[in-house]
mmCIF file of C-alpha atoms in Angstrom:
data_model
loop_
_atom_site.group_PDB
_atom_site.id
_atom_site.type_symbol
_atom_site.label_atom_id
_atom_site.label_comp_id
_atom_site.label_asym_id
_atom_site.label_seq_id
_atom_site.Cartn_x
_atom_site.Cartn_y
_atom_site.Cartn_z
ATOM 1 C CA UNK A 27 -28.337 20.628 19.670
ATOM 2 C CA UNK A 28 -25.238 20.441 17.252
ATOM 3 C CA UNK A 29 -25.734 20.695 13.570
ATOM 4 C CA UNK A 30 -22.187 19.163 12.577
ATOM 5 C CA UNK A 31 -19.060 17.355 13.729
ATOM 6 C CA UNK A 32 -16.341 19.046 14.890
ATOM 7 C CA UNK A 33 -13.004 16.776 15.530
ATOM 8 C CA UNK A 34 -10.301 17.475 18.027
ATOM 9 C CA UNK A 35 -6.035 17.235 17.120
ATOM 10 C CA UNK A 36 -4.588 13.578 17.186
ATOM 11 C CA UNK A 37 -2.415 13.419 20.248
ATOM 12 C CA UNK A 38 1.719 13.832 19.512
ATOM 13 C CA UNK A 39 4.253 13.215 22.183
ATOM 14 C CA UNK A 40 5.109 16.676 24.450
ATOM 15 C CA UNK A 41 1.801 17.887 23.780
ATOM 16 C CA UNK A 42 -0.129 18.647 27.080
ATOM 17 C CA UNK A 43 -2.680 17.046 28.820
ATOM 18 C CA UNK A 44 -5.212 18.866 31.243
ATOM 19 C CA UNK A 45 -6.333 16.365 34.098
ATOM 20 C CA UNK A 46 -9.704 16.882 35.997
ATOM 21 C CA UNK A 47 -12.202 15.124 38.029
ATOM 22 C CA UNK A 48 -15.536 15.438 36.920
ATOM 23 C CA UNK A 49 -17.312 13.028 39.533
ATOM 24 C CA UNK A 50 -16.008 10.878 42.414
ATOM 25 C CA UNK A 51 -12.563 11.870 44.151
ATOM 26 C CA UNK A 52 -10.071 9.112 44.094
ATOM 27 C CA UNK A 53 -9.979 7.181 47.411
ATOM 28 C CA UNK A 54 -6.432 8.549 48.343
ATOM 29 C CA UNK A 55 -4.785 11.862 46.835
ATOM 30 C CA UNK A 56 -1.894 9.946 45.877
ATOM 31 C CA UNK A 57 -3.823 8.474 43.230
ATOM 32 C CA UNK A 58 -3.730 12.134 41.263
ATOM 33 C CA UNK A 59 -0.124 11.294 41.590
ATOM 34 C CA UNK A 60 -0.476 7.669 39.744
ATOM 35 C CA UNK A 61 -2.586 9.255 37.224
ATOM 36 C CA UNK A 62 -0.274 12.402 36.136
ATOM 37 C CA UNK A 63 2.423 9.372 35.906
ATOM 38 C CA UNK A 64 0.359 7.278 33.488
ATOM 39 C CA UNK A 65 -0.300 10.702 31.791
ATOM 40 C CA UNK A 66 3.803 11.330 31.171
ATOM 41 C CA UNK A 67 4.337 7.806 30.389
ATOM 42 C CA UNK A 68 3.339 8.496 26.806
ATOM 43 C CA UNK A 69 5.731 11.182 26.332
ATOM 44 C CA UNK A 70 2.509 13.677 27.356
ATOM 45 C CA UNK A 71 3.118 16.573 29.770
ATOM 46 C CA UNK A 72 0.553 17.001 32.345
ATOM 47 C CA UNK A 73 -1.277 19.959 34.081
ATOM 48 C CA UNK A 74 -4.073 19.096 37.060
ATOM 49 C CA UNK A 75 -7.018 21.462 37.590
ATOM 50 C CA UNK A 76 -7.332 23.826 39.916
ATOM 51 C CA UNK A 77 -9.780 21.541 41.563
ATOM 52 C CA UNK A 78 -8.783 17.741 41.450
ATOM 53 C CA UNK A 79 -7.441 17.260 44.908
ATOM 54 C CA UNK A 80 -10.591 18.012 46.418
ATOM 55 C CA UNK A 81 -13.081 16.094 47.802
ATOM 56 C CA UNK A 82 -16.768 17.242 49.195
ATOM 57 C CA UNK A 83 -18.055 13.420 50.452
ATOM 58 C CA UNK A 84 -18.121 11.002 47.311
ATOM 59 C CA UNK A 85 -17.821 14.262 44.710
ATOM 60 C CA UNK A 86 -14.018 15.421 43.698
ATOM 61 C CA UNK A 87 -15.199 18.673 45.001
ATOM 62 C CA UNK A 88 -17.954 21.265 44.128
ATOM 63 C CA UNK A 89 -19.937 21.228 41.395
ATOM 64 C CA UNK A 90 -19.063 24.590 40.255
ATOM 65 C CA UNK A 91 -15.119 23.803 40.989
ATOM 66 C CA UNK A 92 -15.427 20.647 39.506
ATOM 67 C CA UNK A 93 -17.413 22.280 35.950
ATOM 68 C CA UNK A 94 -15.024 25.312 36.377
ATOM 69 C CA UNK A 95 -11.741 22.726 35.527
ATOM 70 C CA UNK A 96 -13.536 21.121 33.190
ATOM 71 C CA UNK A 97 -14.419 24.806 31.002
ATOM 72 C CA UNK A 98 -10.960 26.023 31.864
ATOM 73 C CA UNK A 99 -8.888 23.287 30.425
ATOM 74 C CA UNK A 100 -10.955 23.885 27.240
ATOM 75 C CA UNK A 101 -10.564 27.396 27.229
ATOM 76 C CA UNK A 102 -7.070 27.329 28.141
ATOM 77 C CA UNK A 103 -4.663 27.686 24.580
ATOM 78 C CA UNK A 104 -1.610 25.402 26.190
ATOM 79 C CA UNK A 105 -3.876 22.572 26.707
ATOM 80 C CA UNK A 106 -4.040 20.031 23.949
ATOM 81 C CA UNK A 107 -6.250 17.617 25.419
ATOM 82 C CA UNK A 108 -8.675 16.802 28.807
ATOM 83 C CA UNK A 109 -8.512 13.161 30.578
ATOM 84 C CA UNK A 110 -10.855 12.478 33.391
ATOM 85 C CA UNK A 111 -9.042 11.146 36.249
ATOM 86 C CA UNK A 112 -11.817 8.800 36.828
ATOM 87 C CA UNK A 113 -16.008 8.192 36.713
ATOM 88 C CA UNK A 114 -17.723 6.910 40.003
ATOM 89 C CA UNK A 115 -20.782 9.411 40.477
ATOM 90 C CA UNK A 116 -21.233 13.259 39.760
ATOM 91 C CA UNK A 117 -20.769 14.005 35.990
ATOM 92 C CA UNK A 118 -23.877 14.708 35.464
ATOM 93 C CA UNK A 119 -24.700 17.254 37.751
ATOM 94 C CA UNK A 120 -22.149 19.361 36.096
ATOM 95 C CA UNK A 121 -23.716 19.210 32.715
ATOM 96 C CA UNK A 122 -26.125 22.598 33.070
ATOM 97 C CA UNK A 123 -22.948 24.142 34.161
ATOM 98 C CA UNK A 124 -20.693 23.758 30.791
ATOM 99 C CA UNK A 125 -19.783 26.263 28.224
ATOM 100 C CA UNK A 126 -20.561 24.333 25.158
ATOM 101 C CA UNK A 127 -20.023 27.654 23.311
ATOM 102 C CA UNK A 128 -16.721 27.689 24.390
ATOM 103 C CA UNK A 129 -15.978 23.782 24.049
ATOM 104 C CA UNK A 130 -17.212 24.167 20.450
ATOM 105 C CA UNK A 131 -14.796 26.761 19.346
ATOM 106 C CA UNK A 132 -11.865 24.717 21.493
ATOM 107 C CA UNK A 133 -11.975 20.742 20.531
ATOM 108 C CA UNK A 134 -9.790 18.975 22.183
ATOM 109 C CA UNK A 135 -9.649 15.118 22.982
ATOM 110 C CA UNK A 136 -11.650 14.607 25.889
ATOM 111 C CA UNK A 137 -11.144 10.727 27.176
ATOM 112 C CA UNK A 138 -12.890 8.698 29.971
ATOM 113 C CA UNK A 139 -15.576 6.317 30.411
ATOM 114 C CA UNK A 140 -18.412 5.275 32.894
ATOM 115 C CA UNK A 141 -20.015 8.468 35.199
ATOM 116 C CA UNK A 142 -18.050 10.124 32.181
ATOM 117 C CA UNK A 143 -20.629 8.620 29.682
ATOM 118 C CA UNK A 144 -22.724 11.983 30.455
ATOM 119 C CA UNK A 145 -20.443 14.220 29.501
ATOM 120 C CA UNK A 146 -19.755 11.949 26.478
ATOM 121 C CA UNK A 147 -23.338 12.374 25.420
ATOM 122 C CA UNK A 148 -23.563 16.175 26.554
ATOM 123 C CA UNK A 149 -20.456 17.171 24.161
ATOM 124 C CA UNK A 150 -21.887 15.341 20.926
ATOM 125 C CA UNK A 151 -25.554 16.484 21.720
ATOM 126 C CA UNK A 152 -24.804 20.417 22.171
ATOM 127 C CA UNK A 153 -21.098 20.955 20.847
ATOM 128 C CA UNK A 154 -21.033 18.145 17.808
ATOM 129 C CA UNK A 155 -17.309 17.551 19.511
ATOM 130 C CA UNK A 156 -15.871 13.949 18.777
ATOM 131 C CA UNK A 157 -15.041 12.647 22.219
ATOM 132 C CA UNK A 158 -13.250 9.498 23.544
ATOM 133 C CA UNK A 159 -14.823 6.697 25.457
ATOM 134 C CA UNK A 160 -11.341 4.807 26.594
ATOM 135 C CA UNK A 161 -9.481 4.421 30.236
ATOM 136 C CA UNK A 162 -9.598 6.883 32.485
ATOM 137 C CA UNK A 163 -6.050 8.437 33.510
ATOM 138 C CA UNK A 164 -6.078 6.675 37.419
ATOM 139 C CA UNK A 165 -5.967 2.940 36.087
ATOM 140 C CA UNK A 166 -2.747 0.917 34.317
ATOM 141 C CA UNK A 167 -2.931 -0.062 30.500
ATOM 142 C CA UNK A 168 -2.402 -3.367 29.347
ATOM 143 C CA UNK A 169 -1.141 -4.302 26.183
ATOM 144 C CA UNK A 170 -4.029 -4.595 24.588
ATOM 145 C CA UNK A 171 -5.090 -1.049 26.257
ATOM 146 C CA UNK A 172 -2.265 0.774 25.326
ATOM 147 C CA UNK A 173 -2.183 -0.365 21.765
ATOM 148 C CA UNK A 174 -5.882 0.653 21.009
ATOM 149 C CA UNK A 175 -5.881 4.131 23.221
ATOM 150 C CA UNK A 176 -2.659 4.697 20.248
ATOM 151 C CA UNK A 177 -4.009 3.615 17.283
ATOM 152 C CA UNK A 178 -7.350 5.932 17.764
ATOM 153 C CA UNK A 179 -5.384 9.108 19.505
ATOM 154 C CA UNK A 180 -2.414 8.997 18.343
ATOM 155 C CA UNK A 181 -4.142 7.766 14.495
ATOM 156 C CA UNK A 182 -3.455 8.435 11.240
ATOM 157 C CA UNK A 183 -4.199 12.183 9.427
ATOM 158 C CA UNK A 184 -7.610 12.340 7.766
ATOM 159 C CA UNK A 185 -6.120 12.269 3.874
ATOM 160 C CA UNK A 186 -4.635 9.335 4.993
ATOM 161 C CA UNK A 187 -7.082 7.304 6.797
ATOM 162 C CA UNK A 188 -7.672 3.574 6.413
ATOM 163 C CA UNK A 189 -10.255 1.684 8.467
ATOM 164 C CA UNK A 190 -9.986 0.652 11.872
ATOM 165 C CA UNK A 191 -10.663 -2.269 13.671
ATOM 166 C CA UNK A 192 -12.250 -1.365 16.864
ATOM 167 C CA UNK A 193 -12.669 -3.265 20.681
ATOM 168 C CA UNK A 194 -12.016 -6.974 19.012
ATOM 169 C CA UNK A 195 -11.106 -9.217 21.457
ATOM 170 C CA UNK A 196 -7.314 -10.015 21.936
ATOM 171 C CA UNK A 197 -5.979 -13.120 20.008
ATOM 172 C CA UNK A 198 -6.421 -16.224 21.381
ATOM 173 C CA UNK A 199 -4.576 -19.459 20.916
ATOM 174 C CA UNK A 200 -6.564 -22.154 20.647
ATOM 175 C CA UNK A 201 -5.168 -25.328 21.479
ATOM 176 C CA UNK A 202 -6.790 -29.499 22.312
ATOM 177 C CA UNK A 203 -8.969 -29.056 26.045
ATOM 178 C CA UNK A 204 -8.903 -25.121 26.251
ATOM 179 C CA UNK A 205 -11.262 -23.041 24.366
ATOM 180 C CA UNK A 206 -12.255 -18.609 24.851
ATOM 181 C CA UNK A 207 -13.955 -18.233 27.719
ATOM 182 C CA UNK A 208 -13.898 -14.722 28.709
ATOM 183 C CA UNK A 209 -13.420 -12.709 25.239
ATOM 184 C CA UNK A 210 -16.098 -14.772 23.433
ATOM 185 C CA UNK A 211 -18.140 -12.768 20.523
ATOM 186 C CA UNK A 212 -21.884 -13.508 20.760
ATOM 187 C CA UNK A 213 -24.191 -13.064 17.275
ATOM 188 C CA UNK A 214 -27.145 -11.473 19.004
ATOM 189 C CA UNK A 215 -28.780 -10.402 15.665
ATOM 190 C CA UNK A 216 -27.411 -11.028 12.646
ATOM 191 C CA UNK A 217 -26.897 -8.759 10.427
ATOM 192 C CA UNK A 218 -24.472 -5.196 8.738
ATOM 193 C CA UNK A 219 -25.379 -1.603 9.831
ATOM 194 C CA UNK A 220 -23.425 1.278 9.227
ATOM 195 C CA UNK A 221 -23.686 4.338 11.805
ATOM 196 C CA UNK A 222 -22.088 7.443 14.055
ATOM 197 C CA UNK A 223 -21.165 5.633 17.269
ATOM 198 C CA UNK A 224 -23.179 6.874 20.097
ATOM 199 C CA UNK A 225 -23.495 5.231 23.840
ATOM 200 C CA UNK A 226 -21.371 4.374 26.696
ATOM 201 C CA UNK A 227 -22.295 2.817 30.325
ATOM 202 C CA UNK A 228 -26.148 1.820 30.300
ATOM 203 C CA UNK A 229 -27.223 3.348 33.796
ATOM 204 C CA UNK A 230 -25.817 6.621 32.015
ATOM 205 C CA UNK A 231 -27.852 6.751 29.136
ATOM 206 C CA UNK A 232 -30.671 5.432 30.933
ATOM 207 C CA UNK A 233 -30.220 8.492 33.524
ATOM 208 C CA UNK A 234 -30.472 11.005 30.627
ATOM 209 C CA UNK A 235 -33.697 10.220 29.360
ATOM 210 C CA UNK A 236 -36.102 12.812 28.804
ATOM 211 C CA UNK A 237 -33.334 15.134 29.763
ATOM 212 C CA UNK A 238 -31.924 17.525 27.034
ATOM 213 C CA UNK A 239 -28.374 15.583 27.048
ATOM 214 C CA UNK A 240 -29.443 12.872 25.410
ATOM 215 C CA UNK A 241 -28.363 12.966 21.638
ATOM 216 C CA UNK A 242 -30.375 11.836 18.768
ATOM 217 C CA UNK A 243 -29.792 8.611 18.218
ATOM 218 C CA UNK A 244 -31.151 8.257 14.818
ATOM 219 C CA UNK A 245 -29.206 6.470 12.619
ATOM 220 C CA UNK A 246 -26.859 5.618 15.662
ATOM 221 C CA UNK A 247 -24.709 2.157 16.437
ATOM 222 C CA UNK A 248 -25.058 2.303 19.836
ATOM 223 C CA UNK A 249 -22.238 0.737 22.125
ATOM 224 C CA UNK A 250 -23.302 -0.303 25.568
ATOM 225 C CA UNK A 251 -21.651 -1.281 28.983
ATOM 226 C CA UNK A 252 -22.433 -1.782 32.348
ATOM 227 C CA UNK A 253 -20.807 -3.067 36.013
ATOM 228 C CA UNK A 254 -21.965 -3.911 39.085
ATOM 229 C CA UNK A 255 -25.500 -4.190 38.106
ATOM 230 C CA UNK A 256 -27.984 -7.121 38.222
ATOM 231 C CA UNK A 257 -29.964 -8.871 35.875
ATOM 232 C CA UNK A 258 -32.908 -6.952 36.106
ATOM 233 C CA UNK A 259 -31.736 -3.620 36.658
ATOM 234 C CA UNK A 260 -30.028 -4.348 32.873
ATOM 235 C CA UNK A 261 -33.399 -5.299 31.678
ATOM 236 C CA UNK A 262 -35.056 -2.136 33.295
ATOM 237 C CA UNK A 263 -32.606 0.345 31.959
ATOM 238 C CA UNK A 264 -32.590 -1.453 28.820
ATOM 239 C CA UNK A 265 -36.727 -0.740 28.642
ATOM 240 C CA UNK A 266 -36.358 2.664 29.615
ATOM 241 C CA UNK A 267 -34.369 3.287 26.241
ATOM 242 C CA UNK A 268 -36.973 1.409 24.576
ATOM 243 C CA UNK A 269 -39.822 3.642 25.911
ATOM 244 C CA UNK A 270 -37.568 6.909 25.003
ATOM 245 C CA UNK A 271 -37.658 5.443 21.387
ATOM 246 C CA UNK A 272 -34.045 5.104 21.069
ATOM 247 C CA UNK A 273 -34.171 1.389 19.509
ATOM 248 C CA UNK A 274 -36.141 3.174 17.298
ATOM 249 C CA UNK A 275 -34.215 5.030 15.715
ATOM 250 C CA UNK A 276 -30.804 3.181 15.703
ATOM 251 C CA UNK A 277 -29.728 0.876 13.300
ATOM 252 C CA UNK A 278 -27.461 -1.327 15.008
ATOM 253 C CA UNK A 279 -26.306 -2.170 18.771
ATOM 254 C CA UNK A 280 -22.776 -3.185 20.217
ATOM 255 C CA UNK A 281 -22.603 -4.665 23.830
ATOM 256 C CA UNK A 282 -19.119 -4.885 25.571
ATOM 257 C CA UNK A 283 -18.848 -6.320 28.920
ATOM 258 C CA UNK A 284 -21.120 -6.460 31.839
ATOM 259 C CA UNK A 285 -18.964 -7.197 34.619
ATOM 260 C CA UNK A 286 -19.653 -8.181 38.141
ATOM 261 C CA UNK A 287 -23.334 -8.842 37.570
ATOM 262 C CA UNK A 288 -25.543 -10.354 40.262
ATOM 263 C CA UNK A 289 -28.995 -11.899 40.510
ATOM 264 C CA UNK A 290 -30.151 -9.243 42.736
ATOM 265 C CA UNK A 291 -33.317 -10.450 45.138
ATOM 266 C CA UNK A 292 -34.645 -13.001 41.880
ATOM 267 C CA UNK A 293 -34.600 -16.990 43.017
ATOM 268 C CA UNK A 294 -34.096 -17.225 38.911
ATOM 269 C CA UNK A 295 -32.730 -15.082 36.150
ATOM 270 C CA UNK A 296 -33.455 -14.871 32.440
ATOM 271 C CA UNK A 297 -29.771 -15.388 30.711
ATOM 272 C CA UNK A 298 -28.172 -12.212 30.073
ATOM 273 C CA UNK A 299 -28.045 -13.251 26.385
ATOM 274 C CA UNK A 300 -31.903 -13.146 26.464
ATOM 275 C CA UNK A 301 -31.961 -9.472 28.121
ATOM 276 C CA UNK A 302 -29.163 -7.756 25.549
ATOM 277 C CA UNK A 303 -31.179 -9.638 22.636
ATOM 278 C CA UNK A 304 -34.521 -8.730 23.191
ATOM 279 C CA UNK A 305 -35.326 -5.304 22.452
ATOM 280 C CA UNK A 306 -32.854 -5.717 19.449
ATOM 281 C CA UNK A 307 -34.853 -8.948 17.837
ATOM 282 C CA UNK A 308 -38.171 -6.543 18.327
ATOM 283 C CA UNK A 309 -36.543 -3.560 16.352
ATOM 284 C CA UNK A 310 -35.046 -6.115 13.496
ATOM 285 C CA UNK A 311 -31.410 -4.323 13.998
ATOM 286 C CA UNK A 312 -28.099 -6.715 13.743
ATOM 287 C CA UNK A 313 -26.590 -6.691 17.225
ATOM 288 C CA UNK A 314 -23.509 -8.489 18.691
ATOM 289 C CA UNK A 315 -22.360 -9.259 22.560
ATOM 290 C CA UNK A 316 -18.555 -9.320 23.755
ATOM 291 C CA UNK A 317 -16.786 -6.571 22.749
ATOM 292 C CA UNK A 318 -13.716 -5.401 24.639
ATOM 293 C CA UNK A 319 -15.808 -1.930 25.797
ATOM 294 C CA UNK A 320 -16.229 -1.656 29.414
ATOM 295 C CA UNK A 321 -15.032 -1.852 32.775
ATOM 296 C CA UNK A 322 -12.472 -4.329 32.373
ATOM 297 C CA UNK A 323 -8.453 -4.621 32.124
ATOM 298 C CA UNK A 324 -8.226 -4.833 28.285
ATOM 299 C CA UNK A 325 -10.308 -1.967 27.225
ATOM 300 C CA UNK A 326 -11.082 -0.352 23.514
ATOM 301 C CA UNK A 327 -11.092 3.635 23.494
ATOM 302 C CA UNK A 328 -13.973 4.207 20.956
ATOM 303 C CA UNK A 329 -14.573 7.421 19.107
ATOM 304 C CA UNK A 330 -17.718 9.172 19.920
ATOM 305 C CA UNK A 331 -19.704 10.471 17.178
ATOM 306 C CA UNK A 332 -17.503 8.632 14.307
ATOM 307 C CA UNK A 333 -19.355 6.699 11.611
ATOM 308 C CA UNK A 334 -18.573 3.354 11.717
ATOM 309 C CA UNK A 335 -19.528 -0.195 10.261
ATOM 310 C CA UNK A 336 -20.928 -3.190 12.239
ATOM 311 C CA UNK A 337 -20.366 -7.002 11.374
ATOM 312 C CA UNK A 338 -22.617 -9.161 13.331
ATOM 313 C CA UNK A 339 -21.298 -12.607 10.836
ATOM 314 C CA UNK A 340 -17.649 -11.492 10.825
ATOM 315 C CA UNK A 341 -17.581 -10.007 14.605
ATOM 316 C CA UNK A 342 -16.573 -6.674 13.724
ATOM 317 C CA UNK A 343 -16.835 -2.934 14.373
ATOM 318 C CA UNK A 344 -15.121 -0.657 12.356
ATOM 319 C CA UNK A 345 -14.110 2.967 12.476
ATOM 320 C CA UNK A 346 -14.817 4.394 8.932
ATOM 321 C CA UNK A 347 -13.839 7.896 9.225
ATOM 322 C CA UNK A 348 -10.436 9.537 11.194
ATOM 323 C CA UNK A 349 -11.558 10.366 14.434
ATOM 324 C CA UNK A 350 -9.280 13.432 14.449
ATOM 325 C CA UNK A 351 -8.444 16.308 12.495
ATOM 326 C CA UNK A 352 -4.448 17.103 10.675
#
């Protein structure tokens, strides 16, 4: 387990970037292509693994190839930082295969989010690393994207640090017959906590229980997404972290978006309100619905392991501490 934080380089323009693919392959090869493009469009150079063109069934290769790029990118001195090409299924099973020894002594910015919420929680539980859950390199940015993947990675040097909003919804013009509908904030619990940000995609963190990947979440905000999931399947995964004693030991909860939800075989459904709130209004800990975390166009990249504030009244999370080191 780590003892301290260790923080990777802010990104700068001709820096390198190693790409790998830690879980599923892409559906075509040309989408390594797309990816390295994305990659270069921010000035970044780009080297793939050794590994990310392959495919064995729904895996991006073996699990030994597939840990292999992962250990070499960190070990390797020309790389300045690791983006995941994209999440799907398989992260996990690579996670008794990592040198955390060497990842320790090597941080680097390691970006991705949903299968790579394992490797996420693997880094900060036995390396202390600071990692990034933002867009994975295979997908466009929007705006919105692009702007907060910039403002975290490509921040401001640690003397000089001033606090960050993080994952609020995009600005909205209000105007007579048209109100938010799909960025609304929802004030689960009211309520201020202050915390290291810890979490990612539910059926992740749910996966790792009683597993020795799973940080410590005491004195945690956790930050919590989901797709393709239904109603109870939330509720169920939601339990199991209340049965591990994680709401326990957290002081405050973010939820971002769960997209493409379905009733699954239930005639009737408890609101998904309901389901996020519960386990929160038992524990007494402020929590908040809506953010822009998830898997969704306009997406927040959130620093993993940072300490920062929540703001159930005044619908706000915010990064208290530079996520990177000068």
């Amino acid at each position: 387990m780590n003892t301290s934080i260790i923080k990777p380089h802010p990104l700068m323009p001709g820096q390198t970037v190693g790409l790998v693919a830690p879980a599923s392959a892409p559906n075509e090869p040309d989408r390594v292509r797309f990816a390295m493009d994305i990659i270069q469009s921010f000035g970044l150079q780009v080297k793939p693994g050794a590994h990310v063109f392959d495919r064995a069934g729904y895996l991006a290769g073996s699990d030994a190839d597939r840990a292999a790029d992962v250990n070499s990118m960190f070990a390797d001195d020309s790389i300045d930082a690791i983006f995941c090409l994209r999440g799907g299924y398989g992260a996990s099973r690579l996670l008794p295969l990592l040198d955390y020894d060497l990842i320790r002594q090597h941080p680097k910015v390691f970006l991705g989010y949903s299968d790579i919420t394992s490797l996420h929680m693997a880094l900060y539980t036995h390396t202390g690393l600071v990692t990034f859950h933002g867009p994975i390199a295979a997908q466009s940015f929007t705006a919105y994207t692009l702007a907060e993947f910039k403002k975290v990675l490509f921040g401001q040097p640690m003397p000089e640090f001033k606090p960050l909003p993080l994952a609020a919804p995009p600005p909205f013009e209000k105007r007579e017959g048209l109100a938010e509908k799909d960025n609304r904030l929802i004030p689960l619990i009211t309520g201020k906590a202050q915390g290291r940000l810890l979490g990612g995609n539910l059926t992740l963190l749910a996966h790792l229980c009683g597993t020795p990947y799973l940080p410590d979440f005491s004195g945690a905000i956790l930050f919590l997404e989901d797709v393709g999931e239904s109603y109870y399947s939330i509720d169920r995964d939601l339990t199991q972290l209340w049965l591990a004693g994680v709401f326990d030991q957290i002081k405050g909860v973010v939820f971002g978006k769960f997209t493409d939800i379905s009733p699954g075989n239930w005639l009737q459904n408890r609101p998904l309100e309901d389901i996020l709130a519960e386990r929160c209004r038992a524990a007494n800990i402020p929590a908040i619905a809506g953010m822009m975390i998830g898997h969704i166009d306009d997406q927040a990249t959130l620093p993993v392991g940072c300490m920062a504030e929540l703001d159930v009244d005044a619908g706000t999370l915010t990064l208290m501490e530079s996520p990177t080191q000068i």
